[in-house]
């Protein structure tokens, strides 16, 4: 029995097969090249992925920022929020300012050894917590004030630098005159202790109670005069701690920007 051998492929099929083989070899070479490129590029991608990415985009841009660019963006964001807060607070009719010049004098209760005399400034920034001019109560306004102490002792000598938290209540106005009462306390730094045995240590605390009168000049400005009785000592931080008592008189201005 005779077996017929398979007929050879036509020349067109042979050319197509050769072309397919060449394409296959070329594709393999391209694949190997791209594979090597991917392997070579992977360390760069790894290094890039280790860089922190900021979650905030710059001014609404959708592209995330790298760690080195995050700091200025956060700083700008904080500054913007802070400015908006200050503008909102400055525009509030509850914000009050004040500046008083004060003279303090040690008294003889319980002793007067050094005859301490002090001259200092009292810058104030406060906020009106409650204000009801039509209220039937004796108290018409309640304020919380941060009051600075900047100055010194003209006798025997020394500086004063500190801050107190003050609660101030205002009573019934009579024409343009408004009575008020204050209670305050806070720390201060002084070197008065080096020349006055009534004090021990540079850190002292001053507690005060006072009464005053406010005379309105217009809707925004007022003149104030005030008397306070105070006690200064170091609250037991340093021995000895006799402390001393005194009286203070002050005069100054008060501003309420929008009311």
mmCIF file of C-alpha atoms in Angstrom:
data_model
loop_
_atom_site.group_PDB
_atom_site.id
_atom_site.type_symbol
_atom_site.label_atom_id
_atom_site.label_comp_id
_atom_site.label_asym_id
_atom_site.label_seq_id
_atom_site.Cartn_x
_atom_site.Cartn_y
_atom_site.Cartn_z
ATOM 1 C CA UNK A 1 0.000 0.000 0.000
ATOM 2 C CA UNK A 2 1.268 3.331 -1.005
ATOM 3 C CA UNK A 3 1.034 6.236 1.491
ATOM 4 C CA UNK A 4 0.721 9.660 -0.003
ATOM 5 C CA UNK A 5 3.055 12.238 1.574
ATOM 6 C CA UNK A 6 1.476 15.493 2.677
ATOM 7 C CA UNK A 7 1.521 18.156 0.133
ATOM 8 C CA UNK A 8 3.880 21.029 0.852
ATOM 9 C CA UNK A 9 2.411 24.339 2.024
ATOM 10 C CA UNK A 10 1.865 26.935 -0.606
ATOM 11 C CA UNK A 11 4.473 29.607 -0.876
ATOM 12 C CA UNK A 12 2.067 32.198 0.538
ATOM 13 C CA UNK A 13 1.535 30.082 3.649
ATOM 14 C CA UNK A 14 5.285 29.574 3.968
ATOM 15 C CA UNK A 15 5.819 33.325 3.778
ATOM 16 C CA UNK A 16 3.069 33.897 6.327
ATOM 17 C CA UNK A 17 4.587 31.347 8.659
ATOM 18 C CA UNK A 18 7.997 32.967 8.355
ATOM 19 C CA UNK A 19 6.496 36.374 9.040
ATOM 20 C CA UNK A 20 4.649 35.001 12.074
ATOM 21 C CA UNK A 21 7.868 33.481 13.343
ATOM 22 C CA UNK A 22 9.693 36.789 12.916
ATOM 23 C CA UNK A 23 6.862 38.624 14.734
ATOM 24 C CA UNK A 24 6.920 36.092 17.542
ATOM 25 C CA UNK A 25 10.700 36.455 17.941
ATOM 26 C CA UNK A 26 10.400 40.240 17.835
ATOM 27 C CA UNK A 27 7.566 40.179 20.403
ATOM 28 C CA UNK A 28 9.681 38.021 22.679
ATOM 29 C CA UNK A 29 12.568 40.448 22.422
ATOM 30 C CA UNK A 30 10.205 43.379 23.154
ATOM 31 C CA UNK A 31 8.783 41.498 26.129
ATOM 32 C CA UNK A 32 12.235 40.794 27.465
ATOM 33 C CA UNK A 33 13.200 44.457 27.010
ATOM 34 C CA UNK A 34 10.077 45.733 28.741
ATOM 35 C CA UNK A 35 10.554 43.207 31.511
ATOM 36 C CA UNK A 36 14.124 44.391 32.059
ATOM 37 C CA UNK A 37 12.929 48.015 31.992
ATOM 38 C CA UNK A 38 10.294 47.214 34.573
ATOM 39 C CA UNK A 39 12.826 45.453 36.792
ATOM 40 C CA UNK A 40 15.334 48.270 36.393
ATOM 41 C CA UNK A 41 12.674 50.910 37.120
ATOM 42 C CA UNK A 42 11.263 49.138 40.164
ATOM 43 C CA UNK A 43 13.911 50.457 42.601
ATOM 44 C CA UNK A 44 13.049 54.001 41.544
ATOM 45 C CA UNK A 45 9.391 53.312 42.096
ATOM 46 C CA UNK A 46 10.208 51.801 45.468
ATOM 47 C CA UNK A 47 12.220 54.830 46.474
ATOM 48 C CA UNK A 48 9.467 57.155 45.286
ATOM 49 C CA UNK A 49 6.837 55.195 47.192
ATOM 50 C CA UNK A 50 8.786 55.690 50.414
ATOM 51 C CA UNK A 51 8.371 59.487 50.213
ATOM 52 C CA UNK A 52 5.463 60.741 52.427
ATOM 53 C CA UNK A 53 2.541 62.189 50.590
ATOM 54 C CA UNK A 54 0.621 65.154 51.976
ATOM 55 C CA UNK A 55 -3.115 64.598 52.184
ATOM 56 C CA UNK A 56 -3.828 68.244 51.420
ATOM 57 C CA UNK A 57 -3.837 69.500 47.850
ATOM 58 C CA UNK A 58 -2.467 72.944 47.073
ATOM 59 C CA UNK A 59 -5.332 75.438 46.865
ATOM 60 C CA UNK A 60 -7.837 72.928 45.600
ATOM 61 C CA UNK A 61 -5.523 71.073 43.190
ATOM 62 C CA UNK A 62 -6.252 67.379 43.006
ATOM 63 C CA UNK A 63 -2.613 66.273 42.879
ATOM 64 C CA UNK A 64 -1.303 65.105 46.277
ATOM 65 C CA UNK A 65 1.836 66.847 47.558
ATOM 66 C CA UNK A 66 5.074 65.277 48.720
ATOM 67 C CA UNK A 67 6.273 65.631 52.301
ATOM 68 C CA UNK A 68 8.637 68.494 51.505
ATOM 69 C CA UNK A 69 5.757 70.512 50.015
ATOM 70 C CA UNK A 70 3.329 69.763 52.850
ATOM 71 C CA UNK A 71 4.815 72.163 55.432
ATOM 72 C CA UNK A 72 4.189 75.430 53.536
ATOM 73 C CA UNK A 73 0.664 74.318 52.648
ATOM 74 C CA UNK A 74 -0.176 73.531 56.268
ATOM 75 C CA UNK A 75 1.406 76.815 57.377
ATOM 76 C CA UNK A 76 -0.694 78.738 54.858
ATOM 77 C CA UNK A 77 -3.794 76.858 56.000
ATOM 78 C CA UNK A 78 -3.157 77.632 59.681
ATOM 79 C CA UNK A 79 -2.432 81.317 58.916
ATOM 80 C CA UNK A 80 -5.625 81.582 56.893
ATOM 81 C CA UNK A 81 -7.728 80.058 59.657
ATOM 82 C CA UNK A 82 -6.017 82.278 62.246
ATOM 83 C CA UNK A 83 -6.679 85.439 60.204
ATOM 84 C CA UNK A 84 -10.321 84.498 59.764
ATOM 85 C CA UNK A 85 -10.624 83.909 63.520
ATOM 86 C CA UNK A 86 -9.015 87.263 64.347
ATOM 87 C CA UNK A 87 -11.240 89.083 61.856
ATOM 88 C CA UNK A 88 -14.323 87.404 63.297
ATOM 89 C CA UNK A 89 -13.270 88.253 66.853
ATOM 90 C CA UNK A 90 -12.313 91.839 65.987
ATOM 91 C CA UNK A 91 -15.675 92.343 64.371
ATOM 92 C CA UNK A 92 -17.516 91.074 67.421
ATOM 93 C CA UNK A 93 -19.287 93.560 69.674
ATOM 94 C CA UNK A 94 -18.159 91.451 72.643
ATOM 95 C CA UNK A 95 -14.467 92.330 72.409
ATOM 96 C CA UNK A 96 -13.130 95.077 74.694
ATOM 97 C CA UNK A 97 -9.709 96.708 75.110
ATOM 98 C CA UNK A 98 -8.258 98.816 77.874
ATOM 99 C CA UNK A 99 -5.075 100.534 79.035
ATOM 100 C CA UNK A 100 -4.576 101.930 82.529
ATOM 101 C CA UNK A 101 -1.627 103.531 84.345
ATOM 102 C CA UNK A 102 -1.400 102.404 87.971
ATOM 103 C CA UNK A 103 0.368 103.528 91.134
ATOM 104 C CA UNK A 104 0.686 101.003 93.959
ATOM 105 C CA UNK A 105 1.751 101.689 97.565
ATOM 106 C CA UNK A 106 2.517 99.245 100.363
ATOM 107 C CA UNK A 107 0.418 99.789 103.482
ATOM 108 C CA UNK A 108 1.014 98.925 107.129
ATOM 109 C CA UNK A 109 -1.214 95.819 107.243
ATOM 110 C CA UNK A 110 0.394 93.805 108.775
ATOM 111 C CA UNK A 111 3.721 95.668 108.362
ATOM 112 C CA UNK A 112 5.439 98.233 106.184
ATOM 113 C CA UNK A 113 9.184 97.590 106.126
ATOM 114 C CA UNK A 114 10.378 98.700 102.685
ATOM 115 C CA UNK A 115 7.746 101.346 101.824
ATOM 116 C CA UNK A 116 7.318 99.760 98.389
ATOM 117 C CA UNK A 117 6.001 102.048 95.659
ATOM 118 C CA UNK A 118 5.166 100.713 92.196
ATOM 119 C CA UNK A 119 4.341 102.352 88.884
ATOM 120 C CA UNK A 120 3.128 100.127 86.039
ATOM 121 C CA UNK A 121 0.858 99.814 83.005
ATOM 122 C CA UNK A 122 -2.187 97.552 82.741
ATOM 123 C CA UNK A 123 -3.000 96.573 79.107
ATOM 124 C CA UNK A 124 -6.300 94.706 78.882
ATOM 125 C CA UNK A 125 -8.033 92.469 76.374
ATOM 126 C CA UNK A 126 -11.387 91.035 77.358
ATOM 127 C CA UNK A 127 -14.629 89.577 76.157
ATOM 128 C CA UNK A 128 -18.168 90.359 77.278
ATOM 129 C CA UNK A 129 -19.747 87.141 78.509
ATOM 130 C CA UNK A 130 -23.110 88.587 79.471
ATOM 131 C CA UNK A 131 -24.629 91.987 78.672
ATOM 132 C CA UNK A 132 -28.195 92.946 79.545
ATOM 133 C CA UNK A 133 -28.735 96.711 80.016
ATOM 134 C CA UNK A 134 -32.489 96.236 80.459
ATOM 135 C CA UNK A 135 -32.131 93.573 83.139
ATOM 136 C CA UNK A 136 -33.747 94.195 86.529
ATOM 137 C CA UNK A 137 -30.646 92.800 88.236
ATOM 138 C CA UNK A 138 -28.072 95.109 89.773
ATOM 139 C CA UNK A 139 -25.408 93.575 87.497
ATOM 140 C CA UNK A 140 -25.793 94.625 83.864
ATOM 141 C CA UNK A 141 -22.572 93.227 82.347
ATOM 142 C CA UNK A 142 -20.063 90.487 83.115
ATOM 143 C CA UNK A 143 -16.623 90.405 81.434
ATOM 144 C CA UNK A 144 -13.568 88.136 81.561
ATOM 145 C CA UNK A 145 -10.366 90.109 80.990
ATOM 146 C CA UNK A 146 -6.703 89.245 80.538
ATOM 147 C CA UNK A 147 -4.748 92.079 82.152
ATOM 148 C CA UNK A 148 -0.997 92.508 81.793
ATOM 149 C CA UNK A 149 1.368 94.051 84.352
ATOM 150 C CA UNK A 150 4.329 95.942 82.865
ATOM 151 C CA UNK A 151 6.443 98.287 84.965
ATOM 152 C CA UNK A 152 8.502 98.381 88.122
ATOM 153 C CA UNK A 153 9.028 99.631 91.643
ATOM 154 C CA UNK A 154 10.179 103.225 91.943
ATOM 155 C CA UNK A 155 11.121 102.345 95.537
ATOM 156 C CA UNK A 156 13.202 100.449 96.491
ATOM 157 C CA UNK A 157 13.779 99.266 92.880
ATOM 158 C CA UNK A 158 12.906 96.363 90.589
ATOM 159 C CA UNK A 159 10.813 95.307 87.611
ATOM 160 C CA UNK A 160 7.293 93.884 87.357
ATOM 161 C CA UNK A 161 6.142 91.678 84.485
ATOM 162 C CA UNK A 162 3.089 89.455 84.628
ATOM 163 C CA UNK A 163 -0.539 88.781 83.746
ATOM 164 C CA UNK A 164 -3.767 88.272 85.665
ATOM 165 C CA UNK A 165 -7.220 86.910 84.878
ATOM 166 C CA UNK A 166 -9.881 89.421 85.873
ATOM 167 C CA UNK A 167 -13.636 89.115 86.385
ATOM 168 C CA UNK A 168 -15.346 92.469 85.956
ATOM 169 C CA UNK A 169 -19.013 93.268 86.591
ATOM 170 C CA UNK A 170 -20.744 96.544 85.774
ATOM 171 C CA UNK A 171 -23.745 98.030 87.587
ATOM 172 C CA UNK A 172 -26.569 100.387 86.747
ATOM 173 C CA UNK A 173 -25.459 103.357 84.619
ATOM 174 C CA UNK A 174 -26.229 106.876 85.790
ATOM 175 C CA UNK A 175 -26.227 109.142 82.765
ATOM 176 C CA UNK A 176 -22.755 108.441 81.325
ATOM 177 C CA UNK A 177 -21.262 107.027 84.538
ATOM 178 C CA UNK A 178 -21.089 103.266 85.062
ATOM 179 C CA UNK A 179 -19.811 101.721 88.334
ATOM 180 C CA UNK A 180 -17.884 98.450 88.138
ATOM 181 C CA UNK A 181 -16.196 95.926 90.416
ATOM 182 C CA UNK A 182 -13.205 93.705 89.705
ATOM 183 C CA UNK A 183 -11.567 90.585 91.155
ATOM 184 C CA UNK A 184 -8.315 89.287 89.658
ATOM 185 C CA UNK A 185 -5.309 87.079 90.338
ATOM 186 C CA UNK A 186 -2.231 85.918 88.471
ATOM 187 C CA UNK A 187 1.556 85.404 88.440
ATOM 188 C CA UNK A 188 4.311 87.918 87.851
ATOM 189 C CA UNK A 189 8.096 88.030 87.743
ATOM 190 C CA UNK A 190 9.996 90.592 89.786
ATOM 191 C CA UNK A 191 13.380 91.168 91.388
ATOM 192 C CA UNK A 192 11.880 93.246 94.187
ATOM 193 C CA UNK A 193 12.785 90.443 96.583
ATOM 194 C CA UNK A 194 16.462 91.405 96.271
ATOM 195 C CA UNK A 195 15.787 94.688 98.102
ATOM 196 C CA UNK A 196 12.517 94.112 99.962
ATOM 197 C CA UNK A 197 12.472 91.411 102.690
ATOM 198 C CA UNK A 198 8.679 91.200 102.395
ATOM 199 C CA UNK A 199 9.105 89.017 99.327
ATOM 200 C CA UNK A 200 10.924 85.748 98.740
ATOM 201 C CA UNK A 201 11.895 84.662 95.218
ATOM 202 C CA UNK A 202 11.418 86.198 91.806
ATOM 203 C CA UNK A 203 8.049 84.508 91.116
ATOM 204 C CA UNK A 204 5.150 86.180 92.903
ATOM 205 C CA UNK A 205 1.360 86.104 92.722
ATOM 206 C CA UNK A 206 -0.870 89.145 93.039
ATOM 207 C CA UNK A 207 -4.528 88.933 94.065
ATOM 208 C CA UNK A 208 -6.714 92.035 93.855
ATOM 209 C CA UNK A 209 -10.185 93.352 94.459
ATOM 210 C CA UNK A 210 -11.324 96.754 93.283
ATOM 211 C CA UNK A 211 -14.054 99.246 92.547
ATOM 212 C CA UNK A 212 -14.138 101.887 89.843
ATOM 213 C CA UNK A 213 -16.155 104.263 87.731
ATOM 214 C CA UNK A 214 -16.389 104.397 83.952
ATOM 215 C CA UNK A 215 -17.339 107.596 82.173
ATOM 216 C CA UNK A 216 -18.470 107.119 78.583
ATOM 217 C CA UNK A 217 -17.121 109.640 76.091
ATOM 218 C CA UNK A 218 -18.956 108.120 73.128
ATOM 219 C CA UNK A 219 -20.275 104.740 72.026
ATOM 220 C CA UNK A 220 -16.739 103.382 71.627
ATOM 221 C CA UNK A 221 -14.551 105.102 74.230
ATOM 222 C CA UNK A 222 -14.638 105.565 77.985
ATOM 223 C CA UNK A 223 -12.422 107.005 80.719
ATOM 224 C CA UNK A 224 -11.965 104.760 83.766
ATOM 225 C CA UNK A 225 -10.718 105.402 87.317
ATOM 226 C CA UNK A 226 -10.227 102.562 89.757
ATOM 227 C CA UNK A 227 -9.086 101.705 93.280
ATOM 228 C CA UNK A 228 -7.830 98.239 94.237
ATOM 229 C CA UNK A 229 -6.622 96.543 97.353
ATOM 230 C CA UNK A 230 -4.045 93.802 96.656
ATOM 231 C CA UNK A 231 -1.860 91.155 98.256
ATOM 232 C CA UNK A 232 1.454 89.979 96.773
ATOM 233 C CA UNK A 233 3.350 86.840 97.850
ATOM 234 C CA UNK A 234 4.891 83.713 96.310
ATOM 235 C CA UNK A 235 2.172 81.234 97.408
ATOM 236 C CA UNK A 236 4.701 79.219 99.411
ATOM 237 C CA UNK A 237 7.057 78.479 96.508
ATOM 238 C CA UNK A 238 10.056 79.974 98.323
ATOM 239 C CA UNK A 239 10.855 80.641 101.972
ATOM 240 C CA UNK A 240 10.486 83.091 103.555
ATOM 241 C CA UNK A 241 7.105 84.200 102.287
ATOM 242 C CA UNK A 242 5.702 87.040 104.416
ATOM 243 C CA UNK A 243 4.232 88.943 101.424
ATOM 244 C CA UNK A 244 2.739 92.396 101.666
ATOM 245 C CA UNK A 245 -0.537 94.232 101.128
ATOM 246 C CA UNK A 246 -1.101 97.500 99.368
ATOM 247 C CA UNK A 247 -3.448 99.909 97.649
ATOM 248 C CA UNK A 248 -3.488 100.841 93.973
ATOM 249 C CA UNK A 249 -4.998 103.778 92.079
ATOM 250 C CA UNK A 250 -5.294 103.774 88.280
ATOM 251 C CA UNK A 251 -6.651 105.854 85.444
ATOM 252 C CA UNK A 252 -6.963 104.987 81.792
ATOM 253 C CA UNK A 253 -9.078 104.355 78.718
ATOM 254 C CA UNK A 254 -11.358 101.593 77.599
ATOM 255 C CA UNK A 255 -12.428 100.816 74.033
ATOM 256 C CA UNK A 256 -15.254 98.728 72.655
ATOM 257 C CA UNK A 257 -14.795 98.850 68.830
ATOM 258 C CA UNK A 258 -18.374 98.228 67.751
ATOM 259 C CA UNK A 259 -20.597 98.965 70.690
#
